[in-house]
């Protein structure tokens, strides 16, 4: 983008208001008339544009069962294949954004249909867009390696909708009229090459429009997209998308464009400068003989600009000019010292020249940007473009300039996906995917392993095929090189003495552009995710009790995860019969996750804001990436069987107690059973000392009050109804269950039974996907069915809740025919596959079930301590867990390992004094 001042009238505003239509889902049970009406409605609402291709929705139908979470939409009358690919072809880099459909689909079962019918959950028109229910990928290639980029597109058939598209599977692919969106100068320069190699035409989008559209989408969609960078420290800034506009977008490419953004599709280029990245690279090449942009930046890290720049102290004999607030180290004149010295160019160090040049241009851009922000009364300035590319010192210099000139009143902010703004904007210009309507809770960012993510400075194209990933890592390791962090950080070094109080940057080596790709993951688009409606204040909610800003804390938890790795790999390999293939994948998983940890140890904020919950989720995602679906499945089955065998005796014992004693025994049982956790090293050691039942009984015997946090008496007052306490029973309780085996069978099921006995509807909330030995929503109905064989109350409640399907009784389709005498026992999935839970992103099932709930019970370390210990709710909450980590016990509760936590928080209660966050 040219950096010269714009000739366009600054009051002219570019408007791009796109309308998006919805296709109503049609099920096999719908009448043909209903289908026709739905399709007609969709066609009437679809925005028509003669300049852009439109979807032909006639005859649209869902492939497979309409109850699936992310069903494939077939468009039989669509003449052209839908391209889910957009390109930004710059002078140095090609940026791709492409979409792939989800491979996994939720199984269709009667439990889901029962839950949907009970809670009135509709599939919703939002999910019917073909683009939804998939992944958005971000990939970079060097422009000079255009052929590698084209090979990548061809191998995945991205220009034809991808190898997972209906037309690819049906063999009806046609090379006629394939058009893909593109922006950047290369969209014009290489149009003929793409036509010749791929047979596609490029629909060229305006570069500025794409930049703004991409920035708007990312700031809206990614929770930790924006960050500040001062003195080497990255700090994420949460942007309220309802309060996003107006802001200033400064795009630093070869030149600089300064854009005032007033809304979606509303912006104007208000200023710019021709002194930008091209200036730095051009002058740097002439003055230092460097052969690459990155080499020039690397030089600056070892430079001392006081050897070249004239500083205030040089003029005032080492003194500050305090009257106007200038320190002795402030640059008075860039390169000014060279005019008073009798030296040749060869007498100056290239390192010093590079640093002086970098600071001159960065400070100039920062100052011009701030002056424009001041002109329009803006305090938010976002910087992006090829000049930055994730380089820490560049961001520091710009931040210092803005801070200096604004006297701290304005902030320079940067974007994690800043290199992809144009490509995202080009992707957004397809008028068929409905991305504009996505919200932050419907996007989950994942970080898969691939060649660019592993192994020193060795980088390559993204690796999508599993065997390719494993082979790549094996070959890399065979060379005798350990897989470590992509670019090891060197010890802190000097960065020069001059400038605006001399900004510093950790280390003396900059990340190359290739390694900056580490900061960008894959966006999973899951339109069925919602914000948990019972959060007291979603805007201030922070799931992580432990943040890992403290480096010693970070090191400790990394060590814990690494120590647990061998046992986890053993279990994962054993879960698939210990085959050679499983061993290869297990070894690859261990190396991949170790590489992730090494990267995060180098830069904790590389993947966004980091908490312990994020680390545990990353581990589970990495397991799934190497196709370990359920590493603990054998162990879970064995422990479920052992626990179910002793459940009848436990229920008989509980039924023999009076009401008060029984309630205490039930809470003791939950706490004692929570000792079973394969994610805890201390608990793994326990398994070698006895059977599951022996350990459970031992744990029960040690239940002595008062517990470390003991609110049982307050909970008892609310639960027990006597002559002095006429409170009504809870209407509906959500029980967030934790581990399989004794934890759920001997702990949470008896507690659920007690609530049912008191007339409370009970919803068991479990993981959507496996994580360690946590029980999943798919496993719970079978467990409940087995438990119901020994308890008439459980049987009736499970039948009413639609859980006893095929196992014992047939579910009735009409809920009105079910017995009203026993409240239902139901199961819903929570929408995640981690030992922890972020309540900003839960399943639509859970969100619907929560709307009438007045009691939440969070059980287990992951859900009640690692996350949500300090979460506030609109209803009563009971948090139950046994602490199975000594450091955590000391830090959070000033206690010891195996301490018990029973925290009861009535609705509306102010934050407790013992609420903590470390």
PDB file of C-alpha atoms in Angstrom, residues 571-739:
ATOM      1  CA  UNK A 571      -2.031 -44.938  29.274  1.00  0.00           C
ATOM      2  CA  UNK A 572      -2.680 -43.512  25.813  1.00  0.00           C
ATOM      3  CA  UNK A 573      -0.713 -46.257  24.053  1.00  0.00           C
ATOM      4  CA  UNK A 574      -2.340 -48.954  26.219  1.00  0.00           C
ATOM      5  CA  UNK A 575      -5.803 -47.589  25.406  1.00  0.00           C
ATOM      6  CA  UNK A 576      -5.203 -48.666  21.791  1.00  0.00           C
ATOM      7  CA  UNK A 577      -3.734 -52.071  22.501  1.00  0.00           C
ATOM      8  CA  UNK A 578      -0.084 -51.037  22.622  1.00  0.00           C
ATOM      9  CA  UNK A 579       0.344 -51.361  18.850  1.00  0.00           C
ATOM     10  CA  UNK A 580       3.438 -50.102  17.049  1.00  0.00           C
ATOM     11  CA  UNK A 581       1.312 -47.392  15.471  1.00  0.00           C
ATOM     12  CA  UNK A 582       0.073 -46.288  18.895  1.00  0.00           C
ATOM     13  CA  UNK A 583       3.665 -46.208  20.197  1.00  0.00           C
ATOM     14  CA  UNK A 584       4.761 -44.013  17.286  1.00  0.00           C
ATOM     15  CA  UNK A 585       1.888 -41.633  17.889  1.00  0.00           C
ATOM     16  CA  UNK A 586       2.535 -41.642  21.636  1.00  0.00           C
ATOM     17  CA  UNK A 587       6.161 -40.680  21.090  1.00  0.00           C
ATOM     18  CA  UNK A 588       5.131 -37.981  18.616  1.00  0.00           C
ATOM     19  CA  UNK A 589       2.585 -36.589  21.089  1.00  0.00           C
ATOM     20  CA  UNK A 590       5.217 -36.399  23.836  1.00  0.00           C
ATOM     21  CA  UNK A 591       7.636 -34.515  21.578  1.00  0.00           C
ATOM     22  CA  UNK A 592       4.931 -32.227  20.250  1.00  0.00           C
ATOM     23  CA  UNK A 593       3.563 -31.270  23.656  1.00  0.00           C
ATOM     24  CA  UNK A 594       7.108 -30.812  24.997  1.00  0.00           C
ATOM     25  CA  UNK A 595       7.768 -28.423  22.110  1.00  0.00           C
ATOM     26  CA  UNK A 596       4.621 -26.478  22.983  1.00  0.00           C
ATOM     27  CA  UNK A 597       5.782 -26.193  26.603  1.00  0.00           C
ATOM     28  CA  UNK A 598       9.248 -25.089  25.520  1.00  0.00           C
ATOM     29  CA  UNK A 599       7.720 -22.427  23.305  1.00  0.00           C
ATOM     30  CA  UNK A 600       5.497 -21.170  26.119  1.00  0.00           C
ATOM     31  CA  UNK A 601       8.405 -21.187  28.545  1.00  0.00           C
ATOM     32  CA  UNK A 602      10.202 -18.884  26.135  1.00  0.00           C
ATOM     33  CA  UNK A 603       7.185 -16.625  25.649  1.00  0.00           C
ATOM     34  CA  UNK A 604       4.200 -17.346  27.944  1.00  0.00           C
ATOM     35  CA  UNK A 605       1.928 -15.034  25.944  1.00  0.00           C
ATOM     36  CA  UNK A 606       2.694 -16.648  22.577  1.00  0.00           C
ATOM     37  CA  UNK A 607      -0.714 -18.345  22.370  1.00  0.00           C
ATOM     38  CA  UNK A 608      -2.713 -15.628  24.077  1.00  0.00           C
ATOM     39  CA  UNK A 609      -3.319 -15.092  27.765  1.00  0.00           C
ATOM     40  CA  UNK A 610      -1.989 -18.157  29.558  1.00  0.00           C
ATOM     41  CA  UNK A 611      -3.517 -19.849  32.590  1.00  0.00           C
ATOM     42  CA  UNK A 612      -3.251 -23.359  34.000  1.00  0.00           C
ATOM     43  CA  UNK A 613      -6.588 -24.235  32.420  1.00  0.00           C
ATOM     44  CA  UNK A 614      -5.187 -23.272  29.014  1.00  0.00           C
ATOM     45  CA  UNK A 615      -2.187 -25.557  29.534  1.00  0.00           C
ATOM     46  CA  UNK A 616      -4.349 -28.523  30.475  1.00  0.00           C
ATOM     47  CA  UNK A 617      -6.617 -27.908  27.507  1.00  0.00           C
ATOM     48  CA  UNK A 618      -3.598 -27.679  25.192  1.00  0.00           C
ATOM     49  CA  UNK A 619      -2.453 -31.103  26.403  1.00  0.00           C
ATOM     50  CA  UNK A 620      -5.835 -32.683  25.682  1.00  0.00           C
ATOM     51  CA  UNK A 621      -5.999 -31.067  22.243  1.00  0.00           C
ATOM     52  CA  UNK A 622      -2.509 -32.345  21.474  1.00  0.00           C
ATOM     53  CA  UNK A 623      -3.569 -35.883  22.438  1.00  0.00           C
ATOM     54  CA  UNK A 624      -6.550 -35.665  20.116  1.00  0.00           C
ATOM     55  CA  UNK A 625      -4.364 -34.266  17.365  1.00  0.00           C
ATOM     56  CA  UNK A 626      -2.354 -37.495  17.433  1.00  0.00           C
ATOM     57  CA  UNK A 627      -5.613 -39.465  17.406  1.00  0.00           C
ATOM     58  CA  UNK A 628      -5.753 -40.602  21.016  1.00  0.00           C
ATOM     59  CA  UNK A 629      -9.493 -40.308  21.453  1.00  0.00           C
ATOM     60  CA  UNK A 630      -9.714 -41.495  25.073  1.00  0.00           C
ATOM     61  CA  UNK A 631      -6.398 -42.313  26.750  1.00  0.00           C
ATOM     62  CA  UNK A 632      -8.011 -43.568  29.982  1.00  0.00           C
ATOM     63  CA  UNK A 633     -10.949 -45.515  28.575  1.00  0.00           C
ATOM     64  CA  UNK A 634      -9.823 -48.893  29.953  1.00  0.00           C
ATOM     65  CA  UNK A 635      -9.146 -47.475  33.408  1.00  0.00           C
ATOM     66  CA  UNK A 636     -12.484 -45.669  33.473  1.00  0.00           C
ATOM     67  CA  UNK A 637     -14.412 -48.815  32.591  1.00  0.00           C
ATOM     68  CA  UNK A 638     -12.630 -50.821  35.279  1.00  0.00           C
ATOM     69  CA  UNK A 639     -13.212 -48.183  37.964  1.00  0.00           C
ATOM     70  CA  UNK A 640     -16.874 -47.754  37.003  1.00  0.00           C
ATOM     71  CA  UNK A 641     -17.470 -51.492  37.358  1.00  0.00           C
ATOM     72  CA  UNK A 642     -15.738 -51.639  40.760  1.00  0.00           C
ATOM     73  CA  UNK A 643     -17.693 -48.658  42.085  1.00  0.00           C
ATOM     74  CA  UNK A 644     -21.054 -49.835  40.793  1.00  0.00           C
ATOM     75  CA  UNK A 645     -20.496 -53.164  42.572  1.00  0.00           C
ATOM     76  CA  UNK A 646     -20.450 -51.492  46.008  1.00  0.00           C
ATOM     77  CA  UNK A 647     -23.052 -48.804  45.288  1.00  0.00           C
ATOM     78  CA  UNK A 648     -26.054 -50.850  46.604  1.00  0.00           C
ATOM     79  CA  UNK A 649     -24.422 -51.242  50.028  1.00  0.00           C
ATOM     80  CA  UNK A 650     -23.634 -47.517  50.174  1.00  0.00           C
ATOM     81  CA  UNK A 651     -27.214 -46.557  49.295  1.00  0.00           C
ATOM     82  CA  UNK A 652     -28.560 -48.933  51.940  1.00  0.00           C
ATOM     83  CA  UNK A 653     -26.216 -47.410  54.528  1.00  0.00           C
ATOM     84  CA  UNK A 654     -27.316 -43.879  53.609  1.00  0.00           C
ATOM     85  CA  UNK A 655     -31.009 -44.780  53.778  1.00  0.00           C
ATOM     86  CA  UNK A 656     -30.529 -45.954  57.369  1.00  0.00           C
ATOM     87  CA  UNK A 657     -29.403 -42.494  58.539  1.00  0.00           C
ATOM     88  CA  UNK A 658     -31.469 -39.561  59.715  1.00  0.00           C
ATOM     89  CA  UNK A 659     -31.767 -36.579  57.408  1.00  0.00           C
ATOM     90  CA  UNK A 660     -28.983 -34.448  58.901  1.00  0.00           C
ATOM     91  CA  UNK A 661     -26.459 -37.262  59.208  1.00  0.00           C
ATOM     92  CA  UNK A 662     -27.228 -38.424  55.687  1.00  0.00           C
ATOM     93  CA  UNK A 663     -26.566 -34.976  54.198  1.00  0.00           C
ATOM     94  CA  UNK A 664     -23.197 -34.776  55.953  1.00  0.00           C
ATOM     95  CA  UNK A 665     -22.325 -38.298  54.818  1.00  0.00           C
ATOM     96  CA  UNK A 666     -23.203 -37.383  51.257  1.00  0.00           C
ATOM     97  CA  UNK A 667     -20.923 -34.325  51.199  1.00  0.00           C
ATOM     98  CA  UNK A 668     -18.180 -36.374  52.871  1.00  0.00           C
ATOM     99  CA  UNK A 669     -18.686 -38.994  50.191  1.00  0.00           C
ATOM    100  CA  UNK A 670     -18.258 -36.461  47.389  1.00  0.00           C
ATOM    101  CA  UNK A 671     -15.079 -35.078  48.921  1.00  0.00           C
ATOM    102  CA  UNK A 672     -13.641 -38.517  49.665  1.00  0.00           C
ATOM    103  CA  UNK A 673     -14.408 -39.854  46.201  1.00  0.00           C
ATOM    104  CA  UNK A 674     -12.794 -36.840  44.558  1.00  0.00           C
ATOM    105  CA  UNK A 675      -9.420 -38.261  45.598  1.00  0.00           C
ATOM    106  CA  UNK A 676      -9.428 -40.335  42.399  1.00  0.00           C
ATOM    107  CA  UNK A 677      -7.682 -38.183  39.845  1.00  0.00           C
ATOM    108  CA  UNK A 678      -5.181 -39.560  37.341  1.00  0.00           C
ATOM    109  CA  UNK A 679      -4.000 -36.030  36.664  1.00  0.00           C
ATOM    110  CA  UNK A 680      -2.445 -35.831  40.151  1.00  0.00           C
ATOM    111  CA  UNK A 681       0.962 -37.379  40.780  1.00  0.00           C
ATOM    112  CA  UNK A 682       0.126 -37.932  44.448  1.00  0.00           C
ATOM    113  CA  UNK A 683      -3.041 -39.806  43.511  1.00  0.00           C
ATOM    114  CA  UNK A 684      -1.272 -41.916  40.879  1.00  0.00           C
ATOM    115  CA  UNK A 685       1.068 -43.069  43.641  1.00  0.00           C
ATOM    116  CA  UNK A 686      -1.959 -44.049  45.765  1.00  0.00           C
ATOM    117  CA  UNK A 687      -3.143 -46.486  43.116  1.00  0.00           C
ATOM    118  CA  UNK A 688      -0.073 -48.602  43.753  1.00  0.00           C
ATOM    119  CA  UNK A 689      -1.038 -48.987  47.420  1.00  0.00           C
ATOM    120  CA  UNK A 690      -4.536 -50.365  47.198  1.00  0.00           C
ATOM    121  CA  UNK A 691      -7.686 -50.969  45.171  1.00  0.00           C
ATOM    122  CA  UNK A 692     -10.146 -48.226  44.319  1.00  0.00           C
ATOM    123  CA  UNK A 693     -12.556 -49.339  47.045  1.00  0.00           C
ATOM    124  CA  UNK A 694      -9.803 -49.567  49.667  1.00  0.00           C
ATOM    125  CA  UNK A 695      -8.618 -46.072  48.859  1.00  0.00           C
ATOM    126  CA  UNK A 696     -12.173 -44.732  48.954  1.00  0.00           C
ATOM    127  CA  UNK A 697     -12.816 -46.253  52.379  1.00  0.00           C
ATOM    128  CA  UNK A 698      -9.513 -44.904  53.670  1.00  0.00           C
ATOM    129  CA  UNK A 699     -10.426 -41.457  52.383  1.00  0.00           C
ATOM    130  CA  UNK A 700     -13.856 -41.612  54.069  1.00  0.00           C
ATOM    131  CA  UNK A 701     -12.314 -42.511  57.411  1.00  0.00           C
ATOM    132  CA  UNK A 702     -10.091 -39.428  57.292  1.00  0.00           C
ATOM    133  CA  UNK A 703     -13.022 -37.042  56.730  1.00  0.00           C
ATOM    134  CA  UNK A 704     -12.738 -34.940  59.860  1.00  0.00           C
ATOM    135  CA  UNK A 705     -14.261 -31.514  60.261  1.00  0.00           C
ATOM    136  CA  UNK A 706     -13.618 -28.688  60.193  1.00  0.00           C
ATOM    137  CA  UNK A 707     -12.352 -28.936  56.616  1.00  0.00           C
ATOM    138  CA  UNK A 708      -9.918 -26.383  55.204  1.00  0.00           C
ATOM    139  CA  UNK A 709     -12.900 -24.439  53.814  1.00  0.00           C
ATOM    140  CA  UNK A 710     -16.044 -25.577  55.633  1.00  0.00           C
ATOM    141  CA  UNK A 711     -19.415 -24.046  54.764  1.00  0.00           C
ATOM    142  CA  UNK A 712     -21.344 -27.264  55.299  1.00  0.00           C
ATOM    143  CA  UNK A 713     -23.511 -25.837  58.082  1.00  0.00           C
ATOM    144  CA  UNK A 714     -24.659 -22.969  55.841  1.00  0.00           C
ATOM    145  CA  UNK A 715     -25.505 -25.416  53.067  1.00  0.00           C
ATOM    146  CA  UNK A 716     -27.337 -27.659  55.555  1.00  0.00           C
ATOM    147  CA  UNK A 717     -29.519 -24.758  56.714  1.00  0.00           C
ATOM    148  CA  UNK A 718     -30.578 -24.129  53.138  1.00  0.00           C
ATOM    149  CA  UNK A 719     -31.210 -27.800  52.378  1.00  0.00           C
ATOM    150  CA  UNK A 720     -33.007 -29.090  55.462  1.00  0.00           C
ATOM    151  CA  UNK A 721     -36.611 -28.114  55.948  1.00  0.00           C
ATOM    152  CA  UNK A 722     -37.902 -28.221  59.499  1.00  0.00           C
ATOM    153  CA  UNK A 723     -40.315 -26.293  61.666  1.00  0.00           C
ATOM    154  CA  UNK A 724     -38.057 -23.270  61.814  1.00  0.00           C
ATOM    155  CA  UNK A 725     -36.966 -23.329  58.203  1.00  0.00           C
ATOM    156  CA  UNK A 726     -39.730 -23.284  55.632  1.00  0.00           C
ATOM    157  CA  UNK A 727     -37.581 -22.678  52.553  1.00  0.00           C
ATOM    158  CA  UNK A 728     -38.711 -24.328  49.373  1.00  0.00           C
ATOM    159  CA  UNK A 729     -36.540 -27.056  47.846  1.00  0.00           C
ATOM    160  CA  UNK A 730     -34.326 -26.108  44.949  1.00  0.00           C
ATOM    161  CA  UNK A 731     -36.159 -26.243  41.647  1.00  0.00           C
ATOM    162  CA  UNK A 732     -33.279 -27.439  39.482  1.00  0.00           C
ATOM    163  CA  UNK A 733     -29.672 -28.264  40.368  1.00  0.00           C
ATOM    164  CA  UNK A 734     -26.760 -28.430  37.928  1.00  0.00           C
ATOM    165  CA  UNK A 735     -24.142 -30.928  39.123  1.00  0.00           C
ATOM    166  CA  UNK A 736     -20.819 -30.467  37.324  1.00  0.00           C
ATOM    167  CA  UNK A 737     -19.312 -33.933  37.704  1.00  0.00           C
ATOM    168  CA  UNK A 738     -15.610 -34.749  37.533  1.00  0.00           C
ATOM    169  CA  UNK A 739     -13.946 -38.178  37.418  1.00  0.00           C
TER     170      UNK A 739
END
